[in-house]
mmCIF file of C-alpha atoms in Angstrom:
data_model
loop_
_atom_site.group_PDB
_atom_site.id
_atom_site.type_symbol
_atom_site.label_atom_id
_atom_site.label_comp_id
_atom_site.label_asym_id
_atom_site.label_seq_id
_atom_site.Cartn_x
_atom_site.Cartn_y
_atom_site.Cartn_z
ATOM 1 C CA UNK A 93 13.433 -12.037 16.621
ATOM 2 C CA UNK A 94 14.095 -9.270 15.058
ATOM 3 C CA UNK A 95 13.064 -8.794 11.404
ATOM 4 C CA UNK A 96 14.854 -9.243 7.734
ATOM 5 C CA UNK A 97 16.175 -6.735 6.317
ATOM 6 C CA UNK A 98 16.262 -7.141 2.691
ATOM 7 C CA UNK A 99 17.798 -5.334 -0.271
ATOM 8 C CA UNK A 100 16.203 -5.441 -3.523
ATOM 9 C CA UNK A 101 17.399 -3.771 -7.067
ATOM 10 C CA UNK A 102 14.806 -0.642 -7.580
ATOM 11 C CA UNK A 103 14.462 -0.999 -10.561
ATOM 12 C CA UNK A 104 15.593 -4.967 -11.463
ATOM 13 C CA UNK A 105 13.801 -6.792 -8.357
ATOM 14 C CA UNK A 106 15.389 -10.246 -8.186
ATOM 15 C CA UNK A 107 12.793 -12.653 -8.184
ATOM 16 C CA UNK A 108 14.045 -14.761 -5.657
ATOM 17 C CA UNK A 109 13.907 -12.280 -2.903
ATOM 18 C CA UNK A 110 10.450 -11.029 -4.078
ATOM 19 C CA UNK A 111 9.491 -14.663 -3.865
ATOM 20 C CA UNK A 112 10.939 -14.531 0.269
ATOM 21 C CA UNK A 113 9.001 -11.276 0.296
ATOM 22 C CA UNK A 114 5.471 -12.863 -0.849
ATOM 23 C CA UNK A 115 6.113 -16.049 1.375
ATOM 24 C CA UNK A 116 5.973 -13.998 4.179
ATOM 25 C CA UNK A 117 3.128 -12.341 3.352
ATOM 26 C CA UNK A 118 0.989 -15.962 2.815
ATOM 27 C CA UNK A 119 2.388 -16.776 6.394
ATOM 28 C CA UNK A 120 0.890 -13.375 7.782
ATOM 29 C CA UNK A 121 4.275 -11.459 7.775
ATOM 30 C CA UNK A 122 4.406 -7.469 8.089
ATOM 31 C CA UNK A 123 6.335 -6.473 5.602
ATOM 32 C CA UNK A 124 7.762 -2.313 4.697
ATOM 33 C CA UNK A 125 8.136 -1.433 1.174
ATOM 34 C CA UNK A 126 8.946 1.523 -0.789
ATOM 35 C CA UNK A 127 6.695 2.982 -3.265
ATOM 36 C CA UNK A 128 6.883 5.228 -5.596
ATOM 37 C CA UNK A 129 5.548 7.944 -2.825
ATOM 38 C CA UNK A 130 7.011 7.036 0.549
ATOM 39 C CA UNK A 131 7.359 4.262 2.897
ATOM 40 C CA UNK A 132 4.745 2.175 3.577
ATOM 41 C CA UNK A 133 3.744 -0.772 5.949
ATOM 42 C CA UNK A 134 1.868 -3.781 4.171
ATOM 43 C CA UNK A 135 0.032 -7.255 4.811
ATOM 44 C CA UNK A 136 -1.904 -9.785 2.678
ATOM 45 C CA UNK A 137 -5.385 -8.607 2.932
ATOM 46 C CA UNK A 138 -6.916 -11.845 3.264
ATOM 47 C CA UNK A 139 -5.214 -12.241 6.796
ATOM 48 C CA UNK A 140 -7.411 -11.230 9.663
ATOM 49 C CA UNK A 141 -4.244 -11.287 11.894
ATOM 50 C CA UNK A 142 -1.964 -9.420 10.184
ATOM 51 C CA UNK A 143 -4.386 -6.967 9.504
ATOM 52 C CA UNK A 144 -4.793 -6.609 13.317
ATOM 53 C CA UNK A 145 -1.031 -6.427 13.874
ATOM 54 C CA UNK A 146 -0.819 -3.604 11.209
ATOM 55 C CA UNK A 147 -3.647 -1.637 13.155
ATOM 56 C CA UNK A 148 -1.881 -2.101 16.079
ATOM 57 C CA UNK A 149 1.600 -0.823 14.674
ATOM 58 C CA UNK A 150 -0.417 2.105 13.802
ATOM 59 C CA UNK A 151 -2.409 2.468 17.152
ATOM 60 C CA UNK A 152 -6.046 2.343 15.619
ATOM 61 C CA UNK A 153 -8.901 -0.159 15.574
ATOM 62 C CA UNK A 154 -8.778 -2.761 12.685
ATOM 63 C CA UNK A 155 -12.650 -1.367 11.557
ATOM 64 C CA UNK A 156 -11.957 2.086 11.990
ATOM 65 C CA UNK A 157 -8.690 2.153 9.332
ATOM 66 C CA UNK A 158 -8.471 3.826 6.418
ATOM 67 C CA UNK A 159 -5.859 1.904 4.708
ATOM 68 C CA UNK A 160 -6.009 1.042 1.750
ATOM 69 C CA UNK A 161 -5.476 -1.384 -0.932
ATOM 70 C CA UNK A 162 -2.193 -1.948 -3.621
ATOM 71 C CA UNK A 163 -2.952 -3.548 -6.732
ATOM 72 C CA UNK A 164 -1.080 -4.580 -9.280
ATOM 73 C CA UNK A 165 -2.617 -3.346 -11.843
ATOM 74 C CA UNK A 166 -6.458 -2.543 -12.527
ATOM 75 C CA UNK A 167 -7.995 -5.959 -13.212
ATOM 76 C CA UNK A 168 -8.501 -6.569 -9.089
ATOM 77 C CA UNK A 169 -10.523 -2.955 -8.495
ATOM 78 C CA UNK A 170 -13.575 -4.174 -9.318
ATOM 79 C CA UNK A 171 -13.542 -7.420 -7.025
ATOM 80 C CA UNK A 172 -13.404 -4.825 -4.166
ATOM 81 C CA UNK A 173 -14.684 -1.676 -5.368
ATOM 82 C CA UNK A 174 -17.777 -0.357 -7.910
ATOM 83 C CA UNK A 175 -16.274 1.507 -10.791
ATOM 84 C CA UNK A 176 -18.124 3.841 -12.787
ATOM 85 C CA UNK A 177 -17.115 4.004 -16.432
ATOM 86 C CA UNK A 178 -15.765 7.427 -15.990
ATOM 87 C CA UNK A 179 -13.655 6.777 -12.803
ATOM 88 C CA UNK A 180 -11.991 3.949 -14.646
ATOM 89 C CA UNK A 181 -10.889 6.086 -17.972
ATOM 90 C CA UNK A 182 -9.176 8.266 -15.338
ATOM 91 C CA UNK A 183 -7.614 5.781 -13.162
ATOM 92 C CA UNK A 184 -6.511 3.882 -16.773
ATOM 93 C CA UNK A 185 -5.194 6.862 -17.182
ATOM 94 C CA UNK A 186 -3.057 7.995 -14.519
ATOM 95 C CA UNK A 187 -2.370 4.806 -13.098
ATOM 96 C CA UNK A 188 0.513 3.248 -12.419
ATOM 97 C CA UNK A 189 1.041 6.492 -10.750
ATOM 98 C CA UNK A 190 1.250 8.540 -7.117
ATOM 99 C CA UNK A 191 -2.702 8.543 -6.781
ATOM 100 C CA UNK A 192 -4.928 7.031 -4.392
ATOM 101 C CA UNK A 193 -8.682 6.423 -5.760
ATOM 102 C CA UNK A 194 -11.486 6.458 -3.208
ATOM 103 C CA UNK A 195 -14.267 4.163 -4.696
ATOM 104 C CA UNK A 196 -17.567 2.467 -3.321
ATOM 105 C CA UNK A 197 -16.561 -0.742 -1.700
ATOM 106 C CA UNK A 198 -18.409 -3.705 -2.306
ATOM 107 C CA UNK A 199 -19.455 -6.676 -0.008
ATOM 108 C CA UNK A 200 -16.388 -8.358 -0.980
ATOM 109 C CA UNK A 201 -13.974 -6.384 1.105
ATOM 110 C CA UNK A 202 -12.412 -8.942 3.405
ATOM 111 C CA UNK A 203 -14.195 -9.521 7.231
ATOM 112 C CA UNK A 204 -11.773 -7.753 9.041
ATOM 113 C CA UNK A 205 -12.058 -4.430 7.050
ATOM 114 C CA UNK A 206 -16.185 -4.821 6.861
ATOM 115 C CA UNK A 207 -18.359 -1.877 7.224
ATOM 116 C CA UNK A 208 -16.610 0.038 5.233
ATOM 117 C CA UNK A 209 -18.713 2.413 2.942
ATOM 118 C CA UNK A 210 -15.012 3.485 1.003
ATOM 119 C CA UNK A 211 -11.728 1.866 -0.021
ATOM 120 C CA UNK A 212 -8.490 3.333 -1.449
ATOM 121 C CA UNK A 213 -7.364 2.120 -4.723
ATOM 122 C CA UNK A 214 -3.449 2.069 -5.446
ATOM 123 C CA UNK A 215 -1.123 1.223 -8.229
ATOM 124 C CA UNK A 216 1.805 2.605 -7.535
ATOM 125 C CA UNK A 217 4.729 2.770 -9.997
ATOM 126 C CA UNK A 218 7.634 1.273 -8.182
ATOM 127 C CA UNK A 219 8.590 -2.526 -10.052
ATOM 128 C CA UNK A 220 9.164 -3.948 -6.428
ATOM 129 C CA UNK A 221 5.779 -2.939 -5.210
ATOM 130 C CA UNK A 222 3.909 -3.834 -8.002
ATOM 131 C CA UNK A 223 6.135 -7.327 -8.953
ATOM 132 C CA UNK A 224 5.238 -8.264 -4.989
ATOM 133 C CA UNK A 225 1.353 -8.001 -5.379
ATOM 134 C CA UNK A 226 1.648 -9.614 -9.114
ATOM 135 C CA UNK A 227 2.882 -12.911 -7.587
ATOM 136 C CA UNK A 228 0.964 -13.170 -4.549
ATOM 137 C CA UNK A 229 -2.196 -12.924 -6.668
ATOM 138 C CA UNK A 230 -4.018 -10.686 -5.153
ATOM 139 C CA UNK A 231 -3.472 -7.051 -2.990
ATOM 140 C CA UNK A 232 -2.078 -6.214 0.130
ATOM 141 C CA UNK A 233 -2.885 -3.689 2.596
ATOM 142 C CA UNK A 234 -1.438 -0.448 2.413
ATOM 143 C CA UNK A 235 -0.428 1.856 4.690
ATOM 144 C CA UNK A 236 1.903 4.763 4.768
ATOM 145 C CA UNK A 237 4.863 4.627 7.716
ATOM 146 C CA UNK A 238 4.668 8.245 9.608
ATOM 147 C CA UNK A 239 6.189 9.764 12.183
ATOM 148 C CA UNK A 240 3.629 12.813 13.355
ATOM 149 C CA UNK A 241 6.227 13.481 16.512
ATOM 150 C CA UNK A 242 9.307 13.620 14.301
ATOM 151 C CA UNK A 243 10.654 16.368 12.051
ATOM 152 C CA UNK A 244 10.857 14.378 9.054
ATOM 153 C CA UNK A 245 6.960 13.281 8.722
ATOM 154 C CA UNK A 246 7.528 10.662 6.359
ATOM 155 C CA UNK A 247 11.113 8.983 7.379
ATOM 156 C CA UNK A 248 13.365 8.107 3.900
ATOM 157 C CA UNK A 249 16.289 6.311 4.863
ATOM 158 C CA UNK A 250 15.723 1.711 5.117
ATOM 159 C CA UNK A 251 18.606 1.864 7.183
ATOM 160 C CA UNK A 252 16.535 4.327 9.795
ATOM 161 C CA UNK A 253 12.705 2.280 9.140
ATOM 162 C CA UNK A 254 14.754 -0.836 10.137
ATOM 163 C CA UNK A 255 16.350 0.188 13.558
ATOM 164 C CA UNK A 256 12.678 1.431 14.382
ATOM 165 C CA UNK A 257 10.530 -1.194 12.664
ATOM 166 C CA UNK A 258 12.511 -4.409 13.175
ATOM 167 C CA UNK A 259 10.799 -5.673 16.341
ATOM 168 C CA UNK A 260 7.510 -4.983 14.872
ATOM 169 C CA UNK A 261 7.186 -6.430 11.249
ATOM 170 C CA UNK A 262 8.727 -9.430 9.181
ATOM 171 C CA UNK A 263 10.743 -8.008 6.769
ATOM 172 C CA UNK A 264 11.976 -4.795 5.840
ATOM 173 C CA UNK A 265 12.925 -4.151 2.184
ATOM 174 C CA UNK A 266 15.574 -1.647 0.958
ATOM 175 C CA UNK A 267 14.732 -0.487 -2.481
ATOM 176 C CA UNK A 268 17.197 2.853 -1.789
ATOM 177 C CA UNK A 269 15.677 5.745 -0.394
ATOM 178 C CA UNK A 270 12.269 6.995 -0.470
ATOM 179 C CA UNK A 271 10.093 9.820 -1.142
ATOM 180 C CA UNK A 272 8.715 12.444 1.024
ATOM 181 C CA UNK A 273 5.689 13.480 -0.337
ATOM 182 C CA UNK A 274 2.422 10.776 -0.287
ATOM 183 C CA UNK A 275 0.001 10.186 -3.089
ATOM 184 C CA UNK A 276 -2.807 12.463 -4.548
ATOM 185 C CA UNK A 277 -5.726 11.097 -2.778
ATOM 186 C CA UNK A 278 -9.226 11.552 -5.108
ATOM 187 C CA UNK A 279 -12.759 11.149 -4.135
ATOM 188 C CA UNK A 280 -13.887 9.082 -7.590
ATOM 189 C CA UNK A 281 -17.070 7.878 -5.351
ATOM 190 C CA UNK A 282 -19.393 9.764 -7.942
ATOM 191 C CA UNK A 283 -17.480 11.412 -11.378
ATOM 192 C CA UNK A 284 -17.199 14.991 -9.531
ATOM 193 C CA UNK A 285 -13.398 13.619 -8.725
ATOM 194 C CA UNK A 286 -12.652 15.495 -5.482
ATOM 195 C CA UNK A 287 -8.821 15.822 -4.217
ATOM 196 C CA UNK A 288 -9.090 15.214 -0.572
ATOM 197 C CA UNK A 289 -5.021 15.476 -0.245
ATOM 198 C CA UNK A 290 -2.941 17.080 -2.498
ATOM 199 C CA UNK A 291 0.388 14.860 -3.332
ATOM 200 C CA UNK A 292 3.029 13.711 -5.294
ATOM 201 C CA UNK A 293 0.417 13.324 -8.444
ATOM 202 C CA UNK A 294 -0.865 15.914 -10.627
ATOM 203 C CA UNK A 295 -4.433 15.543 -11.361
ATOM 204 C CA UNK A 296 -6.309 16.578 -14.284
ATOM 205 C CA UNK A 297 -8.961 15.071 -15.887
#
């Protein structure tokens, strides 16, 4: 069965689809959302399965991922990740925003992503994405779609991620077209703050 394709106001979401959205995503749905970056592909982190099927999708092993974790806002960091005082000033800072954190993970990182010394932190500032993990109560996994073999790296277009996508996830959402750039991914594991990838975020401290 091929998946839903769903439009949802960018900048209004109406709560009744977001609701269809997060009920998927309790059942162990894929779902693709926009961000305020690109694209990206997305499950409820607390199932094992979906996880799996994500890791699959992207043609890696479930413990050897490195995706990482949306959050609404930054009261759920610290149930997954050690914070030093001066990593959170800048991430209350610049967040919501186009920046991923890299932080110390803790032992409560679910199963499925165990043994992981790291986890990505984002907050991104797109209503949809951040309205979606706000009602399901806690984050999703994050990943960003990619096509390495095509000449548009990141692809833009819903209509486009649907034709490819809709055998392989739940739903896909159209909140208009994407970016093409990804976030500003920062080392904040000790306060040096190291930019691993430069993106769509300007950091300063």
């Amino acid at each position: 069965m091929p998946a839903e394709f769903i439009h949802i106001h960018p900048q209004t979401p109406e709560p009744r689809k977001i609701q269809q959205v997060v009920s998927s995503l309790r059942d162990g749905g894929i779902v693709i959302y926009p961000t305020d970056t690109v694209y990206a592909l997305g499950c409820d982190i607390h199932n094992a399965r979906a996880v799996e099927r994500i890791a699959r999708i992207k043609g890696i092993k479930p413990h050897k991922n490195d995706f990482s974790f949306i959050c609404h806002d930054l009261s759920h960091i610290s149930d997954y990740a050690r914070v030093s005082n001066a990593a959170f000033k800048v991430m209350k800072r610049l967040l919501p925003g186009p920046f991923t954190f890299i932080l110390e993970a803790n032992n409560k990182v679910p199963k499925v992503l165990a043994n992981r010394k790291t986890v990505g932190i984002r907050v991104p500032d797109h209503p949809i994405t951040r309205l979606i993990v706000f009602e399901l109560d806690h984050p999703i996994i994050t990943t960003s779609i990619k096509d390495d073999d095509e000449f548009m790296e990141y692809p833009t277009d819903p209509d486009i991620i649907f034709e490819r996508f809709q055998h392989q996830v739940d739903i896909v959402i159209d909140g208009g077209f994407g970016g093409l750039i990804p976030s500003t991914v920062i080392d904040a594991t000790d306060d040096h703050f190291e930019i691993i990838r430069e993106g769509a975020g300007e950091f300063t401290l």
